[in-house]
Tab-separated table of C-alpha atoms and ligand atoms in Angstrom:
chain	number	residue	atom	x	y	z
A	152	MET	CA	4.469	-14.290	-32.250
A	153	LYS	CA	5.693	-17.902	-33.276
A	154	ASN	CA	9.213	-18.324	-31.875
A	155	ILE	CA	9.334	-16.812	-28.361
A	156	LEU	CA	12.131	-15.992	-26.284
A	157	ILE	CA	11.553	-15.309	-22.323
A	158	VAL	CA	14.094	-13.888	-20.461
A	159	GLY	CA	14.307	-14.169	-16.670
A	160	ALA	CA	11.789	-17.161	-17.209
A	161	GLY	CA	12.578	-18.021	-13.707
A	162	GLY	CA	10.712	-15.399	-11.987
A	163	GLN	CA	7.695	-15.080	-10.724
A	164	ILE	CA	5.657	-14.166	-14.201
A	165	GLY	CA	8.350	-16.015	-16.130
A	166	SER	CA	7.467	-19.115	-14.223
A	167	GLU	CA	3.654	-18.854	-15.504
A	168	LEU	CA	4.232	-17.268	-18.431
A	169	VAL	CA	6.239	-20.323	-19.963
A	170	PRO	CA	4.208	-22.449	-19.340
A	171	HIS	CA	0.918	-20.160	-20.504
A	172	LEU	CA	2.394	-19.836	-23.950
A	173	GLN	CA	3.364	-22.886	-24.335
A	174	LYS	CA	-0.060	-23.802	-24.149
A	175	ILE	CA	-1.044	-21.662	-26.805
A	176	TYR	CA	1.866	-21.381	-29.315
A	177	GLY	CA	3.463	-25.441	-28.733
A	178	ASN	CA	6.061	-26.599	-26.709
A	179	ASP	CA	8.758	-26.146	-29.006
A	180	HIS	CA	7.997	-22.493	-30.101
A	181	VAL	CA	8.795	-20.952	-26.095
A	182	VAL	CA	11.644	-20.801	-25.157
A	183	ALA	CA	12.801	-20.591	-21.619
A	184	THR	CA	16.258	-18.583	-20.289
A	185	ASP	CA	17.611	-17.887	-17.146
A	186	ILE	CA	21.002	-16.734	-15.858
A	187	ASN	CA	19.838	-19.246	-12.864
A	188	CYS	CA	19.072	-23.044	-14.311
A	189	ASN	CA	18.256	-24.014	-10.609
A	190	SER	CA	14.993	-22.056	-10.478
A	191	CYS	CA	14.154	-23.313	-14.495
A	192	VAL	CA	14.323	-27.294	-13.575
A	193	LYS	CA	10.316	-27.616	-14.069
A	194	LEU	CA	10.135	-25.127	-17.372
A	195	ALA	CA	13.196	-27.412	-19.059
A	196	GLU	CA	11.104	-30.028	-18.547
A	197	ASN	CA	8.382	-29.598	-21.366
A	198	GLY	CA	10.131	-27.336	-23.833
A	199	PRO	CA	13.495	-25.931	-24.737
A	200	PHE	CA	15.765	-24.316	-21.691
A	201	GLU	CA	19.262	-22.390	-22.316
A	202	GLU	CA	21.259	-20.425	-19.508
A	203	LEU	CA	21.238	-16.783	-20.416
A	204	ASP	CA	22.896	-13.807	-18.688
A	205	ALA	CA	20.497	-11.342	-20.384
A	206	LEU	CA	23.751	-8.869	-20.172
A	207	ASN	CA	25.747	-11.326	-22.257
A	208	ALA	CA	24.915	-9.885	-25.626
A	209	GLU	CA	26.482	-12.199	-27.614
A	210	ARG	CA	25.240	-15.474	-25.815
A	211	PHE	CA	21.600	-13.670	-26.548
A	212	VAL	CA	21.973	-13.389	-30.315
A	213	GLU	CA	22.927	-16.966	-30.084
A	214	ILE	CA	19.551	-18.122	-28.585
A	215	VAL	CA	17.480	-15.733	-31.324
A	216	LYS	CA	19.828	-17.163	-34.130
A	217	LYS	CA	19.512	-20.834	-32.859
A	218	TYR	CA	15.597	-20.971	-32.398
A	219	LYS	CA	14.764	-18.091	-34.942
A	220	ILE	CA	12.804	-15.940	-32.510
A	221	ASP	CA	10.369	-13.443	-33.330
A	222	THR	CA	8.899	-11.938	-30.298
A	223	ILE	CA	11.117	-11.662	-26.917
A	224	PHE	CA	9.539	-11.264	-23.208
A	225	ASN	CA	12.473	-9.284	-21.476
A	226	LEU	CA	11.137	-10.477	-17.868
A	227	VAL	CA	14.636	-9.237	-16.119
A	228	ALA	CA	14.586	-6.777	-13.183
A	229	LEU	CA	15.613	-6.179	-9.569
A	230	LEU	CA	12.405	-4.681	-7.863
A	231	SER	CA	11.694	-1.855	-5.999
A	232	ALA	CA	12.361	-2.570	-2.377
A	233	THR	CA	15.735	-4.770	-3.417
A	234	GLY	CA	16.768	-1.735	-5.908
A	235	GLU	CA	17.235	0.642	-3.078
A	236	LYS	CA	19.213	-1.492	-1.342
A	237	ASN	CA	21.680	-1.471	-3.954
A	238	PRO	CA	20.881	1.064	-7.139
A	239	GLN	CA	24.163	0.915	-8.812
A	240	LEU	CA	23.207	-3.035	-9.154
A	241	ALA	CA	19.817	-2.554	-10.027
A	242	LEU	CA	20.644	0.218	-13.011
A	243	LYS	CA	23.170	-2.110	-14.463
A	244	ILE	CA	20.628	-5.095	-14.452
A	245	ASN	CA	17.582	-3.499	-15.225
A	246	MET	CA	18.852	-0.962	-17.981
A	247	GLY	CA	21.091	-3.913	-19.499
A	248	ALA	CA	18.923	-6.400	-20.268
A	249	LEU	CA	16.499	-3.658	-21.475
A	250	MET	CA	19.360	-2.296	-24.065
A	251	ASN	CA	20.502	-6.232	-25.171
A	252	SER	CA	16.598	-6.835	-25.755
A	253	LEU	CA	15.906	-3.723	-27.390
A	254	GLU	CA	19.144	-3.756	-29.523
A	255	ILE	CA	18.468	-7.556	-30.636
A	256	SER	CA	14.931	-6.890	-31.637
A	257	ARG	CA	16.049	-4.191	-33.727
A	258	GLU	CA	18.508	-5.975	-35.144
A	259	TYR	CA	16.532	-9.700	-35.699
A	260	ASN	CA	13.758	-8.025	-36.410
A	261	CYS	CA	11.591	-9.215	-33.706
A	262	ALA	CA	8.911	-7.825	-31.155
A	263	VAL	CA	9.459	-7.221	-28.153
A	264	PHE	CA	7.618	-7.064	-24.375
A	265	THR	CA	9.382	-5.523	-21.201
A	266	PRO	CA	6.860	-4.825	-18.446
A	267	SER	CA	6.423	-1.465	-16.725
A	268	SER	CA	5.062	-0.790	-13.804
A	269	ILE	CA	2.932	0.965	-11.513
A	270	GLY	CA	6.591	2.241	-10.294
A	271	ALA	CA	6.995	4.050	-13.032
A	272	PHE	CA	4.591	7.043	-11.343
A	273	GLY	CA	6.334	9.143	-8.912
A	274	PRO	CA	5.317	11.439	-5.713
A	275	SER	CA	3.938	14.522	-8.437
A	276	SER	CA	1.745	12.093	-10.247
A	277	PRO	CA	-2.360	12.229	-9.117
A	278	LYS	CA	-2.860	9.008	-6.674
A	279	ASP	CA	-6.345	8.057	-7.835
A	280	ASN	CA	-7.447	7.335	-11.210
A	281	THR	CA	-4.214	7.788	-12.468
A	282	PRO	CA	-4.405	8.738	-16.083
A	283	GLN	CA	-2.648	7.072	-18.835
A	284	ASP	CA	-0.852	9.807	-19.878
A	285	THR	CA	0.757	12.021	-16.642
A	286	VAL	CA	3.544	13.600	-14.542
A	287	MET	CA	6.010	10.638	-14.492
A	288	ARG	CA	8.877	12.016	-11.893
A	289	PRO	CA	9.392	8.244	-10.118
A	290	SER	CA	11.581	8.072	-6.574
A	291	THR	CA	13.030	4.872	-6.934
A	292	ILE	CA	15.414	3.510	-9.003
A	293	TYR	CA	13.379	1.007	-10.096
A	294	GLY	CA	10.940	3.250	-11.472
A	295	VAL	CA	13.728	5.085	-13.041
A	296	CYS	CA	14.715	2.770	-14.888
A	297	LYS	CA	10.889	1.637	-15.472
A	298	VAL	CA	10.226	5.192	-17.049
A	299	THR	CA	13.294	5.010	-19.006
A	300	GLY	CA	12.289	1.524	-20.521
A	301	GLU	CA	8.718	3.158	-21.613
A	302	MET	CA	10.669	5.652	-23.506
A	303	LEU	CA	13.030	3.613	-24.999
A	304	SER	CA	11.039	1.231	-26.112
A	305	ASP	CA	8.514	3.880	-27.926
A	306	TYR	CA	11.830	5.495	-28.976
A	307	TYR	CA	12.554	2.037	-30.848
A	308	PHE	CA	9.552	1.797	-32.345
A	309	GLN	CA	9.393	5.654	-33.980
A	310	ARG	CA	12.761	5.418	-34.626
A	311	PHE	CA	13.527	1.652	-35.957
A	312	GLY	CA	10.063	0.147	-36.385
A	313	VAL	CA	10.894	-2.051	-33.495
A	314	ASP	CA	7.322	-3.407	-32.342
A	315	ALA	CA	7.715	-2.781	-28.707
A	316	ARG	CA	4.362	-2.917	-26.205
A	317	SER	CA	4.212	-2.530	-22.669
A	318	VAL	CA	2.036	-2.730	-19.561
A	319	ARG	CA	2.644	-0.955	-16.237
A	320	PHE	CA	1.805	-3.970	-14.441
A	321	PRO	CA	0.582	-3.552	-10.243
A	322	GLY	CA	1.331	-5.996	-7.786
A	323	ILE	CA	0.975	-9.378	-9.259
A	324	ILE	CA	-0.318	-11.897	-6.974
A	325	SER	CA	0.619	-15.255	-8.255
A	326	ASN	CA	1.117	-19.049	-6.148
A	327	VAL	CA	3.629	-20.715	-8.321
A	328	THR	CA	7.006	-18.602	-7.640
A	329	LEU	CA	7.421	-16.207	-4.849
A	330	PRO	CA	8.280	-12.370	-6.242
A	331	GLY	CA	11.430	-10.615	-4.586
A	332	GLY	CA	12.054	-7.770	-2.886
A	333	GLY	CA	8.950	-5.952	-4.415
A	334	THR	CA	6.534	-3.463	-2.751
A	335	THR	CA	3.584	-5.064	-3.094
A	336	ASP	CA	5.019	-8.560	-2.192
A	337	TYR	CA	3.254	-8.466	0.832
A	338	ALA	CA	-0.086	-9.127	-0.830
A	339	VAL	CA	1.480	-12.808	-1.788
A	340	GLU	CA	3.127	-12.955	1.340
A	341	ILE	CA	-0.122	-12.925	3.445
A	342	TYR	CA	-2.045	-15.956	1.850
A	343	TYR	CA	0.945	-18.434	2.823
A	344	GLY	CA	1.302	-16.654	6.663
A	345	ALA	CA	-2.869	-17.181	6.520
A	346	ILE	CA	-2.598	-20.767	5.695
A	347	GLN	CA	0.937	-21.642	7.745
A	348	GLN	CA	1.146	-19.848	10.900
A	349	LYS	CA	-2.939	-17.978	10.578
A	350	LYS	CA	-0.880	-14.937	11.305
A	351	PHE	CA	1.212	-12.483	9.301
A	352	THR	CA	3.057	-9.371	9.740
A	353	CYS	CA	2.140	-6.513	7.240
A	354	PRO	CA	5.025	-4.305	6.338
A	355	LEU	CA	3.114	-1.769	4.940
A	356	PRO	CA	0.448	0.531	7.590
A	357	GLN	CA	-3.362	0.125	7.232
A	358	GLY	CA	-4.965	2.953	4.923
A	359	THR	CA	-1.851	2.542	2.037
A	360	PHE	CA	-4.046	1.186	-1.454
A	361	LEU	CA	-2.130	-0.152	-3.914
A	362	ASP	CA	-3.409	-1.544	-7.415
A	363	MET	CA	-3.004	-5.479	-7.630
A	364	MET	CA	-3.958	-8.438	-10.217
A	365	TYR	CA	-4.100	-11.894	-10.143
A	366	MET	CA	-1.670	-13.930	-12.277
A	367	PRO	CA	-3.989	-15.427	-14.586
A	368	ASP	CA	-5.094	-11.768	-15.602
A	369	ALA	CA	-1.359	-10.813	-16.085
A	370	LEU	CA	-0.653	-13.578	-18.664
A	371	ASP	CA	-3.825	-12.606	-20.168
A	372	ALA	CA	-2.364	-9.159	-20.550
A	373	CYS	CA	0.888	-10.116	-22.183
A	374	VAL	CA	-0.860	-12.260	-25.000
A	375	GLN	CA	-4.266	-9.762	-25.771
A	376	LEU	CA	-1.441	-6.757	-25.864
A	377	MET	CA	1.304	-8.567	-28.241
A	378	GLU	CA	-1.838	-10.092	-30.223
A	379	ALA	CA	-3.675	-6.744	-30.634
A	380	ASP	CA	-4.050	-5.256	-34.081
A	381	PRO	CA	-0.970	-2.311	-34.140
A	382	SER	CA	-3.649	-0.108	-35.814
A	383	LYS	CA	-5.498	0.488	-33.238
A	384	LEU	CA	-3.056	0.973	-30.717
A	385	LYS	CA	-3.184	5.085	-30.210
A	386	HIS	CA	-0.422	4.219	-26.958
A	387	ARG	CA	2.840	1.424	-26.938
A	388	ASN	CA	4.724	1.888	-23.906
A	389	SER	CA	3.281	1.738	-21.624
A	390	PHE	CA	-0.438	0.631	-21.327
A	391	ASN	CA	-2.324	1.037	-17.367
A	392	VAL	CA	-3.989	-2.234	-16.407
A	393	THR	CA	-5.237	-2.719	-12.959
A	394	ALA	CA	-7.762	-5.681	-11.474
A	395	MET	CA	-8.425	-4.305	-8.007
A	396	SER	CA	-6.732	-2.064	-5.638
A	397	PHE	CA	-6.639	-2.733	-1.785
A	398	GLU	CA	-5.020	-1.924	1.341
A	399	PRO	CA	-3.894	-4.234	3.680
A	400	SER	CA	-6.531	-4.258	6.154
A	401	GLN	CA	-9.022	-5.080	3.419
A	402	ILE	CA	-7.209	-8.369	2.141
A	403	PHE	CA	-6.418	-9.283	5.879
A	404	GLU	CA	-10.696	-8.858	6.475
A	405	ALA	CA	-10.690	-11.131	3.089
A	406	ILE	CA	-8.883	-13.964	3.947
A	407	LYS	CA	-10.204	-13.623	7.631
A	408	LYS	CA	-13.619	-14.572	5.991
A	409	ARG	CA	-12.590	-17.697	5.127
A	410	ILE	CA	-10.156	-18.613	8.189
A	411	PRO	CA	-11.532	-16.609	11.098
A	412	GLU	CA	-8.500	-17.244	13.481
A	413	PHE	CA	-6.411	-15.779	10.884
A	414	ALA	CA	-4.615	-12.681	12.722
A	415	MET	CA	-2.639	-9.629	11.183
A	416	GLU	CA	-0.062	-7.302	13.258
A	417	TYR	CA	1.595	-4.065	11.724
A	418	ASN	CA	5.323	-3.883	11.574
A	419	VAL	CA	5.849	-0.846	9.244
A	420	ASP	CA	9.014	-1.190	6.762
A	421	PRO	CA	10.027	2.727	6.172
A	422	ILE	CA	11.742	1.818	2.786
A	423	LYS	CA	8.721	-0.016	2.022
A	424	LYS	CA	6.467	2.451	2.921
A	425	ALA	CA	7.982	5.594	1.243
A	426	ILE	CA	7.905	3.433	-2.141
A	427	ALA	CA	4.296	2.604	-1.470
A	428	ASP	CA	3.315	6.109	-0.631
A	429	SER	CA	4.952	7.508	-3.938
A	430	TRP	CA	3.078	5.293	-6.144
A	431	PRO	CA	-0.610	5.211	-7.151
A	432	ASN	CA	-3.956	4.463	-4.932
A	433	TYR	CA	-5.597	3.280	-8.345
A	434	MET	CA	-4.891	3.899	-12.067
A	435	ASP	CA	-6.962	4.789	-14.990
A	436	ASP	CA	-6.969	1.635	-17.554
A	437	SER	CA	-9.851	2.630	-19.645
A	438	CYS	CA	-6.886	3.433	-22.331
A	439	ALA	CA	-6.127	0.086	-22.585
A	440	ARG	CA	-9.815	-1.639	-22.056
A	441	GLU	CA	-10.404	0.952	-25.495
A	442	GLU	CA	-7.524	0.181	-27.364
A	443	TRP	CA	-6.750	-3.633	-26.677
A	444	GLY	CA	-9.560	-4.860	-25.005
A	445	TRP	CA	-8.490	-5.435	-21.484
A	446	ASN	CA	-10.708	-6.332	-19.508
A	447	PRO	CA	-9.714	-8.626	-16.313
A	448	LYS	CA	-11.416	-11.280	-14.646
A	449	TRP	CA	-10.226	-11.518	-11.054
A	450	ASN	CA	-10.844	-9.683	-8.058
A	451	LEU	CA	-10.100	-9.699	-4.108
A	452	GLU	CA	-12.703	-11.963	-3.383
A	453	THR	CA	-12.281	-14.992	-6.016
A	454	MET	CA	-8.504	-14.432	-6.135
A	455	THR	CA	-8.758	-15.281	-1.996
A	456	ASP	CA	-10.778	-18.349	-2.669
A	457	ASP	CA	-8.524	-19.633	-5.290
A	458	MET	CA	-4.942	-18.645	-3.687
A	459	LEU	CA	-6.593	-20.183	-0.245
A	460	LYS	CA	-7.396	-23.708	-2.062
A	461	VAL	CA	-4.030	-23.882	-4.418
A	462	ILE	CA	-1.773	-23.071	-1.990
A	463	GLY	CA	-3.766	-25.331	0.978
A	464	GLU	CA	-3.669	-28.027	-1.275
A	465	LYS	CA	0.252	-27.319	-2.174
A	466	TYR	CA	0.786	-27.762	2.014
A	467	ALA	CA	-1.495	-30.586	2.320
A	468	LYS	CA	0.428	-32.449	0.087
A	469	GLY	CA	3.846	-31.739	1.137
A	470	LEU	CA	5.105	-29.967	-1.476
A	471	LEU	CA	5.474	-26.875	0.846
A	472	LYS	CA	6.716	-26.443	4.024
B	721	LIG	N1	5.747	-5.499	-8.029
B	721	LIG	C1	6.492	-4.238	-8.415
B	721	LIG	C2	7.303	-3.850	-6.798
B	721	LIG	O1	6.619	-3.913	-6.032
B	721	LIG	C3	6.123	-3.050	-8.991
B	721	LIG	O2	6.179	-3.615	-9.740
B	721	LIG	O3	8.443	-3.802	-6.948
């Protein structure tokens, strides 16, 4: 990775992946792009920023040529719950950004990373210790796009030699940019609720286990996989990766240990519940560990300490209201 393009840089992953990659590869070698310039004011301070609608192939090509891009991170997607509200729009955006990323990578010889997700699995996938290679029949439009993306990425590798690699991310928990419209978002929002209101209303019922990961591990996964020796990769699109699995009352207890007055009630969102019920309880990520050394560092306890500290400081400094 020498000259890297981040498409959808203003989102939850991009807003932290850009500075992470800038530290490793140099500020001038990471080009942040997003359809919405307002969400990227901070990103544009330290390195190149370009406005880009990922569905506009001409503009996409112009930027790839201008910066001699050799690696593309395509982070554009409507998440699972939003996707169910407008499936046609999710299909258009998620697949449009993917197709442009793959085609442009083929034409301009770029490596390409498009995150897949636990959402690529469906109700007929094994729920516990979900294998790397298993039945994948998702019941959301988000998942349908993710499985298609995995298959197309492998096809572009086999047919055209495009260096396409990816991981199936679980819910990502972070303290910079909020996710939006995902089923796993509750595990981020709960920390803000705990600090600010000392209470939280959970949209998923007790007992709903889902895989999760703290952002620093997710950033490491992106870099480690893209830097991995290709001769060691038996799989490519996409690797199961996880760092922890918990259900709502477990994250509640972890926070309550640190904020004793914290209270949580449940008001189940039926769409989110149905989506979460169709996803794994926990995935088997041994292929990622064996093929490229995946080894997450954060668990529920250490992550909770850090989330409460960082978000608490932001409120104390008046950076959040
Ligand atoms: N976090 C995503 C969602 O909940 C899953 O990849 O939609």
